[in-house]
Amino acid sequence: MVRVTTTNRRGMLRAGAGLVAGGALAAGCGTAPAAPSVTATSGAAPPTRAAGHPAATPRAAPAPRAFPGQPAQISHGPRTRPNVALTFHGQGDPALATSLLDAAEQRGARLTVLAVGTWLDEHPGLARRVLDGGHDLGNHTQRHIAVNALSETEARKEITDCADRLKRLTGSIGTWFRPSRAPTASPQVARLARVAGYPHVLSYDVDSLDYTRPGADAVTRKVLAEVRGGSVVSLHFGYPDTVAALPAVLHELGRRGLRAVTTTELLS
């Protein structure tokens, strides 16, 4: 029988510790590292969904609605109220789009985004991002081509394909339709949009010309020289000039007592 002394007890403990460490190293070979534990500095752990309880489904987006007294093609809202609608063609770099939405929301502005269907195909999460920010979301055709120049069959497909994307992503075909590559819709396109479920075509009375890349100062000057109560302003995602111009535009609108609201609110 081996007598355990203070000296050999220390040796046995050291040997045991070595075996434990060696076992841990062996178990880690060829395996992925464990996920880091959540600490107080990294935020709370995500909530656990109880078994048998499905995840919450986002509420469907608003559907198009008719505005009595408004024409089939709307270019502006009431001139007697201190509201304007900043409307954006939804296409281009998603990072710029997100930056623009963030900048608007930080200043209490609400926008109207007319999304291109192919853009939604590439960046489907942006549809819900727009809605979650309190903005209007609408249809700007599937491929952003000259829809007024298409045959009836082709034009219908451009409208309905984008509507289908919006419906799949948000539960609604969107609140507005705007024709692509034209400020107003041809009679044929206006009729096809109405059949697809859009009572109005959304045009505009102020064109920022930001797509010509004139610089942020030029975009700001153009908008502020023409905007007034009830205006619907045409702008675009995807252009750094527009993102850079937005804070100055919103600041001056506020100084004039004008609020940037959704088109739905502008007409309500």
mmCIF file of C-alpha atoms in Angstrom:
data_model
loop_
_atom_site.group_PDB
_atom_site.id
_atom_site.type_symbol
_atom_site.label_atom_id
_atom_site.label_comp_id
_atom_site.label_asym_id
_atom_site.label_seq_id
_atom_site.Cartn_x
_atom_site.Cartn_y
_atom_site.Cartn_z
ATOM 1 C CA MET A 1 0.000 0.000 0.000
ATOM 2 C CA VAL A 2 1.412 3.389 -1.001
ATOM 3 C CA ARG A 3 1.534 5.889 1.782
ATOM 4 C CA VAL A 4 0.242 9.299 0.704
ATOM 5 C CA THR A 5 2.517 12.091 1.869
ATOM 6 C CA THR A 6 2.297 15.847 1.354
ATOM 7 C CA THR A 7 4.905 15.618 -1.388
ATOM 8 C CA ASN A 8 3.358 12.841 -3.431
ATOM 9 C CA ARG A 9 -0.187 14.265 -2.914
ATOM 10 C CA ARG A 10 0.984 17.413 -4.758
ATOM 11 C CA GLY A 11 2.381 15.259 -7.538
ATOM 12 C CA MET A 12 -0.834 13.304 -7.901
ATOM 13 C CA LEU A 13 -2.864 16.545 -8.108
ATOM 14 C CA ARG A 14 -0.537 17.934 -10.756
ATOM 15 C CA ALA A 15 -0.822 14.732 -12.772
ATOM 16 C CA GLY A 16 -4.616 14.802 -12.573
ATOM 17 C CA ALA A 17 -4.738 18.386 -13.746
ATOM 18 C CA GLY A 18 -2.545 17.442 -16.672
ATOM 19 C CA LEU A 19 -4.898 14.617 -17.659
ATOM 20 C CA VAL A 20 -7.896 16.953 -17.575
ATOM 21 C CA ALA A 21 -6.116 19.562 -19.720
ATOM 22 C CA GLY A 22 -4.950 16.899 -22.147
ATOM 23 C CA GLY A 23 -8.472 15.548 -22.473
ATOM 24 C CA ALA A 24 -9.837 19.021 -23.224
ATOM 25 C CA LEU A 25 -7.260 19.551 -25.957
ATOM 26 C CA ALA A 26 -8.026 16.196 -27.521
ATOM 27 C CA ALA A 27 -11.765 16.878 -27.537
ATOM 28 C CA GLY A 28 -11.225 20.237 -29.274
ATOM 29 C CA CYS A 29 -9.234 18.850 -32.209
ATOM 30 C CA GLY A 30 -11.104 19.043 -35.480
ATOM 31 C CA THR A 31 -14.250 20.583 -33.981
ATOM 32 C CA ALA A 32 -15.686 24.063 -34.289
ATOM 33 C CA PRO A 33 -15.223 26.295 -31.246
ATOM 34 C CA ALA A 34 -18.206 26.685 -29.005
ATOM 35 C CA ALA A 35 -20.283 29.819 -29.432
ATOM 36 C CA PRO A 36 -19.260 32.558 -26.983
ATOM 37 C CA SER A 37 -21.452 32.964 -23.973
ATOM 38 C CA VAL A 38 -23.565 36.107 -23.672
ATOM 39 C CA THR A 39 -22.156 38.564 -21.159
ATOM 40 C CA ALA A 40 -23.499 41.762 -19.698
ATOM 41 C CA THR A 41 -21.533 43.785 -22.256
ATOM 42 C CA SER A 42 -22.740 41.851 -25.316
ATOM 43 C CA GLY A 43 -26.463 42.261 -24.705
ATOM 44 C CA ALA A 44 -29.158 39.947 -23.470
ATOM 45 C CA ALA A 45 -29.634 36.505 -24.945
ATOM 46 C CA PRO A 46 -32.412 36.242 -27.533
ATOM 47 C CA PRO A 47 -35.750 35.157 -26.100
ATOM 48 C CA THR A 48 -36.537 31.470 -26.294
ATOM 49 C CA ARG A 49 -39.776 30.540 -28.034
ATOM 50 C CA ALA A 50 -41.816 28.023 -26.094
ATOM 51 C CA ALA A 51 -42.489 24.699 -27.782
ATOM 52 C CA GLY A 52 -45.758 24.675 -29.682
ATOM 53 C CA HIS A 53 -45.902 28.483 -30.008
ATOM 54 C CA PRO A 54 -45.126 29.714 -33.549
ATOM 55 C CA ALA A 55 -43.016 32.818 -34.116
ATOM 56 C CA ALA A 56 -44.984 36.041 -34.503
ATOM 57 C CA THR A 57 -45.871 36.884 -38.102
ATOM 58 C CA PRO A 58 -45.292 40.510 -39.141
ATOM 59 C CA ARG A 59 -48.508 42.401 -39.716
ATOM 60 C CA ALA A 60 -49.448 42.818 -43.371
ATOM 61 C CA ALA A 61 -48.558 46.166 -44.883
ATOM 62 C CA PRO A 62 -51.323 48.647 -45.772
ATOM 63 C CA ALA A 63 -53.150 48.083 -49.050
ATOM 64 C CA PRO A 64 -53.736 50.754 -51.705
ATOM 65 C CA ARG A 65 -56.684 53.028 -51.046
ATOM 66 C CA ALA A 66 -58.729 55.473 -53.052
ATOM 67 C CA PHE A 67 -58.688 59.153 -52.132
ATOM 68 C CA PRO A 68 -62.013 60.729 -53.130
ATOM 69 C CA GLY A 69 -61.581 64.023 -54.877
ATOM 70 C CA GLN A 70 -58.062 63.177 -56.042
ATOM 71 C CA PRO A 71 -57.332 62.607 -59.756
ATOM 72 C CA ALA A 72 -56.292 59.266 -61.204
ATOM 73 C CA GLN A 73 -52.721 60.612 -61.436
ATOM 74 C CA ILE A 74 -51.667 62.517 -58.344
ATOM 75 C CA SER A 75 -48.855 65.067 -58.607
ATOM 76 C CA HIS A 76 -49.350 66.909 -55.313
ATOM 77 C CA GLY A 77 -51.494 67.066 -52.197
ATOM 78 C CA PRO A 78 -53.469 69.886 -50.581
ATOM 79 C CA ARG A 79 -51.660 73.214 -50.780
ATOM 80 C CA THR A 80 -53.325 74.448 -47.603
ATOM 81 C CA ARG A 81 -51.510 72.110 -45.224
ATOM 82 C CA PRO A 82 -47.831 72.337 -44.179
ATOM 83 C CA ASN A 83 -46.892 68.850 -45.382
ATOM 84 C CA VAL A 84 -44.719 67.554 -48.217
ATOM 85 C CA ALA A 85 -43.995 64.030 -49.454
ATOM 86 C CA LEU A 86 -40.414 63.043 -50.239
ATOM 87 C CA THR A 87 -40.710 60.055 -52.588
ATOM 88 C CA PHE A 88 -37.815 57.789 -53.538
ATOM 89 C CA HIS A 89 -37.269 55.458 -56.452
ATOM 90 C CA GLY A 90 -36.204 52.275 -54.653
ATOM 91 C CA GLN A 91 -33.137 50.951 -56.398
ATOM 92 C CA GLY A 92 -29.357 50.982 -55.959
ATOM 93 C CA ASP A 93 -26.849 50.326 -53.185
ATOM 94 C CA PRO A 94 -28.721 48.981 -50.134
ATOM 95 C CA ALA A 95 -26.188 50.571 -47.784
ATOM 96 C CA LEU A 96 -27.017 54.020 -49.162
ATOM 97 C CA ALA A 97 -30.732 53.261 -48.886
ATOM 98 C CA THR A 98 -30.349 52.250 -45.254
ATOM 99 C CA SER A 99 -28.268 55.347 -44.478
ATOM 100 C CA LEU A 100 -30.922 57.552 -46.024
ATOM 101 C CA LEU A 101 -33.737 55.882 -44.084
ATOM 102 C CA ASP A 102 -31.747 56.206 -40.862
ATOM 103 C CA ALA A 103 -31.085 59.902 -41.496
ATOM 104 C CA ALA A 104 -34.762 60.581 -42.185
ATOM 105 C CA GLU A 105 -35.939 58.738 -39.090
ATOM 106 C CA GLN A 106 -33.445 60.514 -36.845
ATOM 107 C CA ARG A 107 -35.086 63.779 -37.903
ATOM 108 C CA GLY A 108 -38.670 62.555 -37.577
ATOM 109 C CA ALA A 109 -39.295 62.435 -41.339
ATOM 110 C CA ARG A 110 -41.371 59.773 -43.062
ATOM 111 C CA LEU A 111 -40.797 58.927 -46.721
ATOM 112 C CA THR A 112 -42.468 57.117 -49.597
ATOM 113 C CA VAL A 113 -40.391 54.428 -51.308
ATOM 114 C CA LEU A 114 -41.412 53.140 -54.752
ATOM 115 C CA ALA A 115 -39.466 49.893 -55.016
ATOM 116 C CA VAL A 116 -38.220 48.206 -58.188
ATOM 117 C CA GLY A 117 -39.030 44.487 -58.249
ATOM 118 C CA THR A 118 -35.537 43.303 -59.206
ATOM 119 C CA TRP A 119 -34.141 45.363 -56.316
ATOM 120 C CA LEU A 120 -36.521 43.591 -53.943
ATOM 121 C CA ASP A 121 -35.392 40.248 -55.377
ATOM 122 C CA GLU A 122 -31.781 41.118 -54.566
ATOM 123 C CA HIS A 123 -32.472 42.747 -51.188
ATOM 124 C CA PRO A 124 -35.754 41.339 -49.842
ATOM 125 C CA GLY A 125 -35.120 42.532 -46.282
ATOM 126 C CA LEU A 126 -35.363 46.168 -47.366
ATOM 127 C CA ALA A 127 -39.123 45.916 -47.938
ATOM 128 C CA ARG A 128 -39.740 45.248 -44.260
ATOM 129 C CA ARG A 129 -37.026 47.750 -43.277
ATOM 130 C CA VAL A 130 -38.938 50.509 -45.083
ATOM 131 C CA LEU A 131 -42.229 49.586 -43.434
ATOM 132 C CA ASP A 132 -40.718 49.167 -39.976
ATOM 133 C CA GLY A 133 -39.430 52.734 -40.225
ATOM 134 C CA GLY A 134 -42.979 54.035 -40.677
ATOM 135 C CA HIS A 135 -42.612 54.810 -44.376
ATOM 136 C CA ASP A 136 -44.908 54.125 -47.334
ATOM 137 C CA LEU A 137 -43.863 51.356 -49.723
ATOM 138 C CA GLY A 138 -45.064 51.089 -53.308
ATOM 139 C CA ASN A 139 -44.529 49.621 -56.770
ATOM 140 C CA HIS A 140 -42.104 51.076 -59.334
ATOM 141 C CA THR A 141 -42.391 48.212 -61.876
ATOM 142 C CA GLN A 142 -40.367 45.035 -61.971
ATOM 143 C CA ARG A 143 -37.364 46.055 -64.080
ATOM 144 C CA HIS A 144 -37.474 49.887 -64.166
ATOM 145 C CA ILE A 145 -37.763 50.091 -67.935
ATOM 146 C CA ALA A 146 -39.829 52.526 -70.038
ATOM 147 C CA VAL A 147 -43.187 51.027 -69.129
ATOM 148 C CA ASN A 148 -45.226 53.506 -71.208
ATOM 149 C CA ALA A 149 -43.523 52.229 -74.374
ATOM 150 C CA LEU A 150 -44.349 48.560 -73.760
ATOM 151 C CA SER A 151 -47.156 46.501 -75.226
ATOM 152 C CA GLU A 152 -50.186 45.918 -73.030
ATOM 153 C CA THR A 153 -49.028 42.406 -72.125
ATOM 154 C CA GLU A 154 -45.511 43.526 -71.271
ATOM 155 C CA ALA A 155 -46.668 46.548 -69.279
ATOM 156 C CA ARG A 156 -49.133 44.446 -67.296
ATOM 157 C CA LYS A 157 -46.368 42.008 -66.426
ATOM 158 C CA GLU A 158 -44.070 44.822 -65.254
ATOM 159 C CA ILE A 159 -46.762 46.047 -62.863
ATOM 160 C CA THR A 160 -48.009 42.696 -61.596
ATOM 161 C CA ASP A 161 -44.578 41.096 -61.188
ATOM 162 C CA CYS A 162 -43.502 43.875 -58.825
ATOM 163 C CA ALA A 163 -46.877 43.726 -57.060
ATOM 164 C CA ASP A 164 -46.358 39.989 -56.538
ATOM 165 C CA ARG A 165 -42.922 40.608 -54.968
ATOM 166 C CA LEU A 166 -44.377 43.162 -52.575
ATOM 167 C CA LYS A 167 -47.274 40.864 -51.696
ATOM 168 C CA ARG A 168 -44.939 37.981 -50.950
ATOM 169 C CA LEU A 169 -42.625 40.079 -48.797
ATOM 170 C CA THR A 170 -45.136 42.246 -46.940
ATOM 171 C CA GLY A 171 -48.634 40.852 -47.440
ATOM 172 C CA SER A 172 -49.663 43.838 -49.590
ATOM 173 C CA ILE A 173 -49.075 44.998 -53.164
ATOM 174 C CA GLY A 174 -47.940 48.338 -51.728
ATOM 175 C CA THR A 175 -49.812 51.571 -51.239
ATOM 176 C CA TRP A 176 -48.749 53.319 -54.461
ATOM 177 C CA PHE A 177 -47.771 52.722 -58.080
ATOM 178 C CA ARG A 178 -45.398 54.969 -60.014
ATOM 179 C CA PRO A 179 -44.467 54.291 -63.651
ATOM 180 C CA SER A 180 -40.816 53.796 -64.458
ATOM 181 C CA ARG A 181 -38.879 56.090 -66.794
ATOM 182 C CA ALA A 182 -41.708 58.640 -66.954
ATOM 183 C CA PRO A 183 -43.222 61.245 -64.637
ATOM 184 C CA THR A 184 -46.777 60.218 -65.581
ATOM 185 C CA ALA A 185 -48.424 57.048 -66.823
ATOM 186 C CA SER A 186 -49.866 56.616 -70.297
ATOM 187 C CA PRO A 187 -53.624 55.930 -70.396
ATOM 188 C CA GLN A 188 -52.851 52.242 -70.966
ATOM 189 C CA VAL A 189 -50.493 51.990 -67.987
ATOM 190 C CA ALA A 190 -52.859 53.953 -65.736
ATOM 191 C CA ARG A 191 -55.644 51.515 -66.653
ATOM 192 C CA LEU A 192 -53.455 48.467 -66.064
ATOM 193 C CA ALA A 193 -52.357 49.821 -62.689
ATOM 194 C CA ARG A 194 -55.981 50.353 -61.709
ATOM 195 C CA VAL A 195 -56.838 46.779 -62.724
ATOM 196 C CA ALA A 196 -53.859 45.544 -60.662
ATOM 197 C CA GLY A 197 -55.322 47.231 -57.592
ATOM 198 C CA TYR A 198 -53.867 50.749 -57.527
ATOM 199 C CA PRO A 199 -56.628 53.406 -57.609
ATOM 200 C CA HIS A 200 -54.118 56.201 -58.285
ATOM 201 C CA VAL A 201 -50.816 56.672 -60.100
ATOM 202 C CA LEU A 202 -48.322 58.672 -58.047
ATOM 203 C CA SER A 203 -46.538 61.395 -59.996
ATOM 204 C CA TYR A 204 -44.754 64.487 -58.582
ATOM 205 C CA ASP A 205 -44.473 68.241 -58.958
ATOM 206 C CA VAL A 206 -40.823 68.671 -57.880
ATOM 207 C CA ASP A 207 -38.020 66.769 -59.626
ATOM 208 C CA SER A 208 -34.755 66.906 -57.673
ATOM 209 C CA LEU A 209 -32.730 65.718 -60.710
ATOM 210 C CA ASP A 210 -30.494 63.885 -58.237
ATOM 211 C CA TYR A 211 -30.004 61.065 -60.762
ATOM 212 C CA THR A 212 -27.900 63.470 -62.854
ATOM 213 C CA ARG A 213 -25.339 63.497 -60.008
ATOM 214 C CA PRO A 214 -25.125 67.303 -59.746
ATOM 215 C CA GLY A 215 -23.735 67.306 -56.187
ATOM 216 C CA ALA A 216 -25.477 67.522 -52.832
ATOM 217 C CA ASP A 217 -25.679 71.330 -52.837
ATOM 218 C CA ALA A 218 -27.364 71.363 -56.243
ATOM 219 C CA VAL A 219 -29.907 68.748 -55.146
ATOM 220 C CA THR A 220 -30.675 70.792 -52.041
ATOM 221 C CA ARG A 221 -31.086 74.031 -54.005
ATOM 222 C CA LYS A 222 -33.319 72.433 -56.634
ATOM 223 C CA VAL A 223 -35.692 70.914 -54.089
ATOM 224 C CA LEU A 224 -35.904 73.965 -51.859
ATOM 225 C CA ALA A 225 -36.429 76.350 -54.775
ATOM 226 C CA GLU A 226 -39.586 74.520 -55.873
ATOM 227 C CA VAL A 227 -41.093 72.776 -52.846
ATOM 228 C CA ARG A 228 -44.180 74.170 -51.119
ATOM 229 C CA GLY A 229 -47.066 72.867 -49.068
ATOM 230 C CA GLY A 230 -48.541 69.761 -50.662
ATOM 231 C CA SER A 231 -45.550 69.055 -52.921
ATOM 232 C CA VAL A 232 -44.535 65.544 -53.937
ATOM 233 C CA VAL A 233 -40.770 65.472 -54.504
ATOM 234 C CA SER A 234 -39.037 62.896 -56.716
ATOM 235 C CA LEU A 235 -35.722 61.589 -55.335
ATOM 236 C CA HIS A 236 -33.693 58.386 -55.668
ATOM 237 C CA PHE A 237 -31.951 55.822 -53.531
ATOM 238 C CA GLY A 238 -28.489 54.829 -54.703
ATOM 239 C CA TYR A 239 -26.934 58.296 -55.086
ATOM 240 C CA PRO A 240 -24.524 59.608 -52.410
ATOM 241 C CA ASP A 241 -25.493 63.200 -53.314
ATOM 242 C CA THR A 242 -29.051 62.497 -52.190
ATOM 243 C CA VAL A 243 -27.985 61.047 -48.857
ATOM 244 C CA ALA A 244 -25.709 64.033 -48.264
ATOM 245 C CA ALA A 245 -28.439 66.519 -49.256
ATOM 246 C CA LEU A 246 -31.219 65.091 -47.091
ATOM 247 C CA PRO A 247 -30.243 66.644 -43.713
ATOM 248 C CA ALA A 248 -30.060 70.142 -45.219
ATOM 249 C CA VAL A 249 -33.363 69.655 -47.046
ATOM 250 C CA LEU A 250 -35.109 68.489 -43.885
ATOM 251 C CA HIS A 251 -33.582 71.280 -41.812
ATOM 252 C CA GLU A 252 -34.829 73.960 -44.207
ATOM 253 C CA LEU A 253 -38.257 72.356 -44.533
ATOM 254 C CA GLY A 254 -38.540 72.481 -40.757
ATOM 255 C CA ARG A 255 -37.424 76.114 -40.698
ATOM 256 C CA ARG A 256 -40.229 76.901 -43.143
ATOM 257 C CA GLY A 257 -42.755 75.046 -41.001
ATOM 258 C CA LEU A 258 -43.111 72.131 -43.443
ATOM 259 C CA ARG A 259 -43.149 68.467 -42.396
ATOM 260 C CA ALA A 260 -41.956 65.496 -44.469
ATOM 261 C CA VAL A 261 -44.737 62.903 -44.254
ATOM 262 C CA THR A 262 -45.757 59.788 -46.173
ATOM 263 C CA THR A 263 -47.870 60.309 -49.269
ATOM 264 C CA THR A 264 -50.715 58.526 -47.515
ATOM 265 C CA GLU A 265 -50.585 61.119 -44.719
ATOM 266 C CA LEU A 266 -50.195 63.962 -47.210
ATOM 267 C CA LEU A 267 -53.522 63.049 -48.827
ATOM 268 C CA SER A 268 -55.433 61.896 -45.746
#
